Structures are given as structure tokens and as C-alpha cells.
Short mmCIF file of C-alpha atoms in Angstrom, two decimals:
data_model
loop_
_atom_site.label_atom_id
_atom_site.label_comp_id
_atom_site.label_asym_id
_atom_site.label_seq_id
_atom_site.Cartn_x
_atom_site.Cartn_y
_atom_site.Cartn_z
CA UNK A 1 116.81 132.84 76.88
CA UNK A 2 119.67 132.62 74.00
CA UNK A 3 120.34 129.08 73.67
CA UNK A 4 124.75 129.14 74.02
CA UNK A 5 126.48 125.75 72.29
CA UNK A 6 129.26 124.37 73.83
CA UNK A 7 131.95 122.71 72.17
CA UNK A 8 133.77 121.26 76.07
CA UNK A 9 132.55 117.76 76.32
CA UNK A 10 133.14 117.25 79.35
CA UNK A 11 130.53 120.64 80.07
CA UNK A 12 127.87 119.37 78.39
CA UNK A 13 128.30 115.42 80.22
CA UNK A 14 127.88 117.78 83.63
CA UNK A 15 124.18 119.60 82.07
CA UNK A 16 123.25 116.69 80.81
CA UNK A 17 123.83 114.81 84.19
CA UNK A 18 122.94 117.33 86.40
CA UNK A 19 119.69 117.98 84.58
CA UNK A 20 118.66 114.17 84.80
CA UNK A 21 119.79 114.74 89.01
CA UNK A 22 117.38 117.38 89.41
CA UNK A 23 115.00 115.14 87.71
CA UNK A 24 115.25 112.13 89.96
CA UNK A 25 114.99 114.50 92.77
CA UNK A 26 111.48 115.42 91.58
CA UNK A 27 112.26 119.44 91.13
CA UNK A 28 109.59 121.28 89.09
CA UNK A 29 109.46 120.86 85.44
CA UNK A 30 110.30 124.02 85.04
CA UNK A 31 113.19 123.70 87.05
CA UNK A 32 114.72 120.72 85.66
CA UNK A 33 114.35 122.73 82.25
CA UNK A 34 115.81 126.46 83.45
CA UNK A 35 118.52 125.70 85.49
CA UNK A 36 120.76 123.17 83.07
CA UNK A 37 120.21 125.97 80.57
CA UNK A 38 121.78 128.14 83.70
CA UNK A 39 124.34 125.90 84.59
CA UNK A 40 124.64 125.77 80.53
CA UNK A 41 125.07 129.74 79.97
CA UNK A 42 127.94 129.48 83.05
CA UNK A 43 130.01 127.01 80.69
CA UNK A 44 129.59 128.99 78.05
CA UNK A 45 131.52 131.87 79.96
CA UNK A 46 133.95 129.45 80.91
CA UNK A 47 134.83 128.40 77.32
CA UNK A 48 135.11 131.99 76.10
CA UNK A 49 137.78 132.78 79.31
CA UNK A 50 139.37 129.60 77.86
CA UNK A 51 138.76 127.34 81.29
CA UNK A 52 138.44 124.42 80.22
CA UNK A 53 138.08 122.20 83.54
CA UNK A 54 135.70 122.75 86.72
CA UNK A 55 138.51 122.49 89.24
CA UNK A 56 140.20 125.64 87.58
CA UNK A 57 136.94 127.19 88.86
CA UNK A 58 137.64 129.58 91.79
CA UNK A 59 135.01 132.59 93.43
CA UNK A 60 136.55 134.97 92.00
CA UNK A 61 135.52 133.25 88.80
CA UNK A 62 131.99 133.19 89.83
CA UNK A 63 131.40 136.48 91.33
CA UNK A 64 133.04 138.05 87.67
CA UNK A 65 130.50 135.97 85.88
CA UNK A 66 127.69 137.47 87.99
CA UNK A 67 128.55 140.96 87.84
CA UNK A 68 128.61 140.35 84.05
CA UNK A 69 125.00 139.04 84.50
CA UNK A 70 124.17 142.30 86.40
CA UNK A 71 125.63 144.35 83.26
CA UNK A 72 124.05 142.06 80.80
CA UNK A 73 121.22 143.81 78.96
CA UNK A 74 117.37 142.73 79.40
CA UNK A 75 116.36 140.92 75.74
CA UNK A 76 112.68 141.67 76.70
CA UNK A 77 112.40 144.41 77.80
CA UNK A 78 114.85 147.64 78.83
CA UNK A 79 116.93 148.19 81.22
CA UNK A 80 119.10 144.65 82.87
CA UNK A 81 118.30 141.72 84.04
CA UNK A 82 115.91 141.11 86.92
CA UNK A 83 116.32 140.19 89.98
CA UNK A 84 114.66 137.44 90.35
CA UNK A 85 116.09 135.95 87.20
CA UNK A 86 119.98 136.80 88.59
CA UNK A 87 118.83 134.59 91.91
CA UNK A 88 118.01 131.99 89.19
CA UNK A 89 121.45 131.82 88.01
CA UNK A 90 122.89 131.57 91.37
CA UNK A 91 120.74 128.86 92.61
CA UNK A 92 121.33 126.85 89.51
CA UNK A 93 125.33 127.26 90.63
CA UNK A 94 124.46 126.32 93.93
CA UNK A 95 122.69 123.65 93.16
CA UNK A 96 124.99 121.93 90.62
CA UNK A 97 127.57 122.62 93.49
CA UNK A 98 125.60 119.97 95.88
CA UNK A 99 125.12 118.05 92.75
CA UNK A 100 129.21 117.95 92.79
CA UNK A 101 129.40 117.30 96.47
CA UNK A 102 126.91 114.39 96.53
CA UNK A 103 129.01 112.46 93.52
CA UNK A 104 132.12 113.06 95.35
CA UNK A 105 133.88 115.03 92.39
CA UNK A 106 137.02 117.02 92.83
CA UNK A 107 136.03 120.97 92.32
CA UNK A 108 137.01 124.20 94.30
CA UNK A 109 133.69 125.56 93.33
CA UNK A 110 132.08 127.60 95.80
CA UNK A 111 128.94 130.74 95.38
CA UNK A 112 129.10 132.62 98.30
CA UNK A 113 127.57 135.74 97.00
CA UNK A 114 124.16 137.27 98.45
CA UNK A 115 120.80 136.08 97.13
CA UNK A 116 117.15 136.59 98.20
CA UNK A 117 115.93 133.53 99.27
CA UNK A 118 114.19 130.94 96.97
CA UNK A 119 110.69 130.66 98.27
CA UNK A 120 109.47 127.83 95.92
CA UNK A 121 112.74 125.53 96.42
CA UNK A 122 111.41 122.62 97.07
CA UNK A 123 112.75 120.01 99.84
CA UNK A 124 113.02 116.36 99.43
CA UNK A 125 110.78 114.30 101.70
CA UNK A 126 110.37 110.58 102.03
CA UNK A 127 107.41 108.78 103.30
CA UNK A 128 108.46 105.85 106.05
CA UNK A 129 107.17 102.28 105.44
CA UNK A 130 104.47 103.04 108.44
CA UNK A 131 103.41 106.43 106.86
CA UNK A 132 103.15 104.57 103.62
CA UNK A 133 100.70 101.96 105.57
CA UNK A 134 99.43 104.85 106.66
CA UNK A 135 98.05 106.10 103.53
CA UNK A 136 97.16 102.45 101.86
CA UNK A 137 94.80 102.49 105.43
CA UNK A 138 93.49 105.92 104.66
CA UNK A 139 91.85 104.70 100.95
CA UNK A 140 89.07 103.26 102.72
CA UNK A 141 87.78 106.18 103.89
CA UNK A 142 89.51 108.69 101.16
CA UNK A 143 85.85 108.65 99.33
CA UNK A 144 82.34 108.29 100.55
CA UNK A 145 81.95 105.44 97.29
CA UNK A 146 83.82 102.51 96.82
CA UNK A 147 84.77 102.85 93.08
CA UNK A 148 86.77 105.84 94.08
CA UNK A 149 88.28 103.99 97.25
CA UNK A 150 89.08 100.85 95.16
CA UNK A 151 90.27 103.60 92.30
CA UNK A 152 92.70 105.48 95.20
CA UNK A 153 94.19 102.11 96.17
CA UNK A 154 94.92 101.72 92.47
CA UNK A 155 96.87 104.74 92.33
CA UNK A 156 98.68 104.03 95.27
CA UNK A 157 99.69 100.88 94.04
CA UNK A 158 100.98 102.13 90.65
CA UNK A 159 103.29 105.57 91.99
CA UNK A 160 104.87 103.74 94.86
CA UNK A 161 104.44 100.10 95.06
CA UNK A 162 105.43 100.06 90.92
CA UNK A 163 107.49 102.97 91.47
CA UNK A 164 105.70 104.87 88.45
CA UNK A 165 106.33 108.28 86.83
CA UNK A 166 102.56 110.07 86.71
CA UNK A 167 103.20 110.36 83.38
CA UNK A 168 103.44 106.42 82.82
CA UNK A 169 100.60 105.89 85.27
CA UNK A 170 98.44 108.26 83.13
CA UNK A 171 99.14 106.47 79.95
CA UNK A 172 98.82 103.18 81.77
CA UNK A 173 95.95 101.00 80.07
CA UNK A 174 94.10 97.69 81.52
CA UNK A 175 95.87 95.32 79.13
CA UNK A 176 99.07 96.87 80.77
CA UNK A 177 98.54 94.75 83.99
CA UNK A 178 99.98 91.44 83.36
CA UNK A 179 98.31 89.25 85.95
CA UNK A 180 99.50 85.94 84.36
CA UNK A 181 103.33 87.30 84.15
CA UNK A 182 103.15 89.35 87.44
CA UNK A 183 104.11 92.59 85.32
CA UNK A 184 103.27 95.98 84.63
CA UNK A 185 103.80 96.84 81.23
CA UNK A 186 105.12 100.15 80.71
CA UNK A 187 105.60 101.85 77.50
CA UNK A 188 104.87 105.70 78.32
CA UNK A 189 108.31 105.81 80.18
CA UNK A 190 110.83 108.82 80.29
CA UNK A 191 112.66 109.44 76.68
CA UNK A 192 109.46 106.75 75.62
CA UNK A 193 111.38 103.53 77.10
CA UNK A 194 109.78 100.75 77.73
CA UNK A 195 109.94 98.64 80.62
CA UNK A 196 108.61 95.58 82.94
CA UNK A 197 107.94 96.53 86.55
CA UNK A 198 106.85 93.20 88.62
CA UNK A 199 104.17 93.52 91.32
CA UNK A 200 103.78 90.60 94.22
CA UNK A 201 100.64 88.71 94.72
CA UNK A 202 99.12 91.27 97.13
CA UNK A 203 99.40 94.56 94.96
CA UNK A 204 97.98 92.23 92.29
CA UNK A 205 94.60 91.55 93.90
CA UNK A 206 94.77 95.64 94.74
CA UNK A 207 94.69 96.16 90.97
CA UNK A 208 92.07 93.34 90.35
CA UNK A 209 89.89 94.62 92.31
CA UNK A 210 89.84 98.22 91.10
CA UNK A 211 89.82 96.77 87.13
CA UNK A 212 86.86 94.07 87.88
CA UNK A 213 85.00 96.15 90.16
CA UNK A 214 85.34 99.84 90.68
CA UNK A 215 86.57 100.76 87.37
CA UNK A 216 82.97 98.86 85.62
CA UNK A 217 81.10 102.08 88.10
CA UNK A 218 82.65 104.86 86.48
CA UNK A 219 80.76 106.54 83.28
CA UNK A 220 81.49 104.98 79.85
CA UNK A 221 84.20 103.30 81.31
CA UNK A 222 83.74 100.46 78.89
CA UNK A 223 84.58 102.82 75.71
CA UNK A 224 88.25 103.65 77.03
CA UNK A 225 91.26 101.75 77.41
CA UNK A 226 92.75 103.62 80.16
CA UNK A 227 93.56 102.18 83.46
CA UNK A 228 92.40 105.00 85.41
CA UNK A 229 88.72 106.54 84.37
CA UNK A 230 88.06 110.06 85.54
CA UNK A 231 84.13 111.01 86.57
CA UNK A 232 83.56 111.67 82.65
CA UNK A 233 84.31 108.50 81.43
CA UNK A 234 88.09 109.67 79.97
CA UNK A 235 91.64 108.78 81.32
CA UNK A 236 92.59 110.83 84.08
CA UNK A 237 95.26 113.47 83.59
CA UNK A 238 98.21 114.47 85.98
CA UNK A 239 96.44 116.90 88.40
CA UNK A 240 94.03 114.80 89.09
CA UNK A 241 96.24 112.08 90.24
CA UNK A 242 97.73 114.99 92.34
CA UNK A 243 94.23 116.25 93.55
CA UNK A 244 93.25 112.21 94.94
CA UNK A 245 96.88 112.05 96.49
CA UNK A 246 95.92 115.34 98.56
CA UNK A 247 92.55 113.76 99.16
CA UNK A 248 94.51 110.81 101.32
CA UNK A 249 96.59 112.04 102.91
CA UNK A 250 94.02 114.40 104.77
CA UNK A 251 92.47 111.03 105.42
CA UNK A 252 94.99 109.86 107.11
CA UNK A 253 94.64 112.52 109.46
CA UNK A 254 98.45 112.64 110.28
CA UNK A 255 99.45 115.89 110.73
CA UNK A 256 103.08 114.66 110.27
CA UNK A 257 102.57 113.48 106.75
CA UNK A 258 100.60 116.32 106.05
CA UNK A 259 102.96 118.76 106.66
CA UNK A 260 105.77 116.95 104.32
CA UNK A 261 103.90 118.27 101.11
CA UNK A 262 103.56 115.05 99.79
CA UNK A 263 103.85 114.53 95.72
CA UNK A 264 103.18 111.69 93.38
CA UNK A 265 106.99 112.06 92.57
CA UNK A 266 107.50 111.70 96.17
CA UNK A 267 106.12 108.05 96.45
CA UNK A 268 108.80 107.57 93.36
CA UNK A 269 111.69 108.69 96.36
CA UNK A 270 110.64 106.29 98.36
CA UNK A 271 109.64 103.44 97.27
CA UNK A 272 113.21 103.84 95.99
CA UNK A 273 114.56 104.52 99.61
CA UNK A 274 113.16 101.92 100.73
CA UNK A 275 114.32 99.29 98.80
CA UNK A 276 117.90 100.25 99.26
CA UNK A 277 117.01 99.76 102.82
CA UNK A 278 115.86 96.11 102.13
CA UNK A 279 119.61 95.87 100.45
CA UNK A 280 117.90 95.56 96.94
CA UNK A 281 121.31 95.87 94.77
CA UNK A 282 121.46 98.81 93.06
CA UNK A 283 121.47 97.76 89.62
CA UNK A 284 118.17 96.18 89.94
CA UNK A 285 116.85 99.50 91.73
CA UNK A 286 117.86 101.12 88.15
CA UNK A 287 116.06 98.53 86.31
CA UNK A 288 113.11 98.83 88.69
CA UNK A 289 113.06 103.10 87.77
CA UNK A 290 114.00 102.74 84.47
CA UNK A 291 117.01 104.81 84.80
CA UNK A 292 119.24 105.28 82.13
CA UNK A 293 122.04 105.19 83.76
CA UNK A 294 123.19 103.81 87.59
CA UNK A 295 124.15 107.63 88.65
CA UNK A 296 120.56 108.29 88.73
CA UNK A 297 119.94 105.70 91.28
CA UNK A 298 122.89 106.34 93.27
CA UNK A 299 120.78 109.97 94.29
CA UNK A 300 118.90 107.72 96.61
CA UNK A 301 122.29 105.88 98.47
CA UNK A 302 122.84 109.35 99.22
CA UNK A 303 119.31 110.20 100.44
CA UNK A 304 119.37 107.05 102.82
CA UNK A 305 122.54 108.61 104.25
CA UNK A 306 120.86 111.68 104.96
CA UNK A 307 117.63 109.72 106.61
CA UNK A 308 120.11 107.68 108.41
CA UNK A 309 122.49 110.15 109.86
CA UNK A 310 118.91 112.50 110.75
CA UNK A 311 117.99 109.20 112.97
CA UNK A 312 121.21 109.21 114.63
#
């Protein structure tokens, strides 16, 4: 896709932001890359029809940019664009519409045109404190061995109780856990920023017993560093993390959390979800994430609205 540079700064605050949104809200890699370039390519026409501010936006704005998609020709092969790749366009308007909506910003902008619906959009679910108990239960029976049991705990621990990114909890190593400060350590974090995530006395003794006793079980586990030791002896990559968290929650045998389509990312959300509902303040939520900025965190003060006003 031609990369477009835009000289509005005020445009490329909005990609940038809206790109680190869909982020937090755990969307696809591939989405959090496609549709700020989108949303970027949409600017772009804006500059060159000299608008210069979102609330001059208006539908009839939109639906000329579209039908210039439409007319656009295909780069890679003949004929126009697809489809499929138009919808892509549109959904990365619609989405950096709600984006607008949910930080309360002033803009008339509206897509109301016709698209096939997005199959693999992907909703936002959050685990409740008993479904989360749920799945800390389900570990002891998650593996017909113990080092695996003790090793699924672990994981737990790290992606919600820590609130870990699975990248930071794959390049997690055992000197990482700080028993004597009552820290994690983490230096694998987004944009490679460093932080200190605390852990109480009880997810402690989870990770102590996984380090002293199940990890020692698990092939050649004394030549690696890493925290968590795959069946060859080497650190365990994201899928596999994936793969154990699909292993307990069919443990659990709760067809209710089974059917939310649980992710690692997921036990990010709400871990985060539910310490705004403890009245955590905000700013130490950030900290807690390693956010870069508080707009990040403020995603989930919207989310608990949602969960609350779904209760009602």
C-alpha cells in the first residue's frame, strides 16, 4: 500500500492515537498495522481537498472519498480495487469514528455507506473476578503432570495478575522475579520500555513454586534463562502461551467462558477492568500497563461503563 505523508499535525496525533487505541483493545496485529495506514490514506485526501479539521468532515465527504477508492486503480494486479480491501477502508472509518465517540471529541463524522460484514472483527470480552477464579481453579487439572500445572499457574499469574503483554511474558527470565523487592522486572515492554510490575505475597509463592519445582522437570531447563521452558528445553514462544490458555479454559468446563474466545490479551482487559473497579486511580493503572500515555488507560473507564450499564 503507498505509504501517503502528511504534513496536518493534528492528522497524524489522531493515527498515531488511534493506532495505540486499537492496540489496547487487543485487535489483531495486523489490524492495529492496516487500518492507521487507512485512517492515514483518508487524511491524506483531506489535505489535498484542503480540509484541514475533522469537524469540517461531513458524508458527503466520505462517500466522495470512497467512490474515488472504487475508481482507484489495483497496484497489483489489473483492474480496481477489491472488495474486500474497500470494506477495509470503511471499517477503519468506522472504527476511528467510535474511537472519536468514546474520547468525547467534537466531529460530524458519520459512514453510513453499505459494507459486507467483517467476519473476523473481533469483540472485546472481559473475564469477571469469579471466571478468573475460575480458571486459576482449572490449572490443577489443565495437565495430567504437575510441572505443566505448576507451569499454567505461572502463566496465569504473569498475563493477568502482572497484567503482561505475551510478548514481555515470553522474554521474561527467572532473575526477572524479584522475590526480595516484590517485583517483576520487565524489560521486553512495548517500544522496549522498561518497567516494575509488583506482585502480592500470594502470586509470589505461585511463581516460586513453578521456578523451584516444576520448571527443574522440564528438559535442559537448567541451560536457559527463560522463565517459561517449552517440552524441548527452549523458551516458549507466543502460540504456545495461546495453545495452554485454550487448554484451561476447557478445563474449566464453563461453557460461558468458553464461548467468550478468550485471549492472552484478554486477561490484559481485565485485570485492567478490574482494578478500576477496586477504584485503583488511574494514573497508577497506566503505570501498572506501562502505557505511554493516560488516554490509553482511559479505554478501560469506558469499558467498565459498558460492563456496568450491560448489568443494569
Amino acid at each position: 500500500m503507498k505509504k501517503l505523508k502528511l504534513q496536518n499535525e493534528v492528522f497524524k496525533m489522531f493515527v498515531a492515537n488511534y493506532k495505540e487505541w486499537l492496540d489496547v483493545l487487543g485487535y489483531a496485529e495486523s489490524t492495529v498495522y492496516y487500518l492507521p495506514n487507512h485512517l492515514q490514506e483518508f487524511f491524506y485526501y483531506l489535505e489535498q481537498n484542503h480540509i484541514k479539521n475533522i469537524n469540517q468532515i461531513t458524508t458527503r465527504i466520505v462517500k466522495d472519498y470512497y467512490r474515488e477508492l472504487q475508481q482507484r486503480a489495483n497496484e497489483r494486479q489489473s483492474g480496481a480495487l477489491s472488495k474486500s480491501y474497500l470494506n477495509k477502508h470503511q471499517q477503519a472509518l468506522k472504527k476511528f469514528s467510535e474511537y472519536l465517540k468514546q474520547h468525547n471529541a467534537k466531529s460530524r463524522l458519520s459512514v453510513h455507506l453499505k459494507s459486507e460484514k467483517q467476519p473476523n472483527e473481533e469483540k472485546l470480552n472481559i473475564l469477571t473476578q469469579s471466571e478468573i477464579k475460575q480458571l486459576f481453579k482449572a490449572t490443577e487439572v489443565s495437565h495430567t503432570e504437575d510441572r505443566f500445572k505448576l507451569r499454567d499457574k505461572a502463566i496465569l499469574t504473569v498475563l493477568y495478575s502482572c497484567g503482561l503483554r505475551r510478548n514481555e511474558a515470553v522474554h521474561l527470565d527467572t532473575s526477572d522475579i524479584l522475590f526480595d523487592k516484590e517485583r517483576v522486572y520487565v524489560r521486553k515492554g512495548k517500544n522496549y520500555k522498561e518497567r516494575f510490575v509488583p506482585i502480592n505475597r500470594k502470586n509470589a509463592e505461585i511463581l516460586e513454586d513453578y521456578i523451584y519445582e516444576g520448571r527443574p522437570e522440564f528438559y535442559q531447563s537448567h541451560l536457559s534463562e527463560a522463565l517459561f521452558i517449552n517440552q524441548q528445553g527452549g523458551r516458549m514462544q507466543g502460540m504456545s502461551f495461546a495453545n495452554r490458555l485454550k487448554t484451561i479454559v476447557q478445563a474449566t468446563n464453563n461453557k460461558t467462558i468458553a464461548e467468550k474466545g478468550i485471549t492472552l490479551h484478554i486477561l490484559r482487559h481485565s485485570i485492567a477492568t478490574h482494578l478500576l473497579q477496586y477504584d485503583v486511580p488511574l494514573e497508577s493503572i497506566k503505570t501498572f500497563l506501562g502505557h505511554s500515555s493516560l488516554e490509553s488507560t482511559q479505554i478501560y473507564t469506558h469499558l467498565l461503563k459498558s460492563i456496568e450499564n450491560e448489568q443494569l
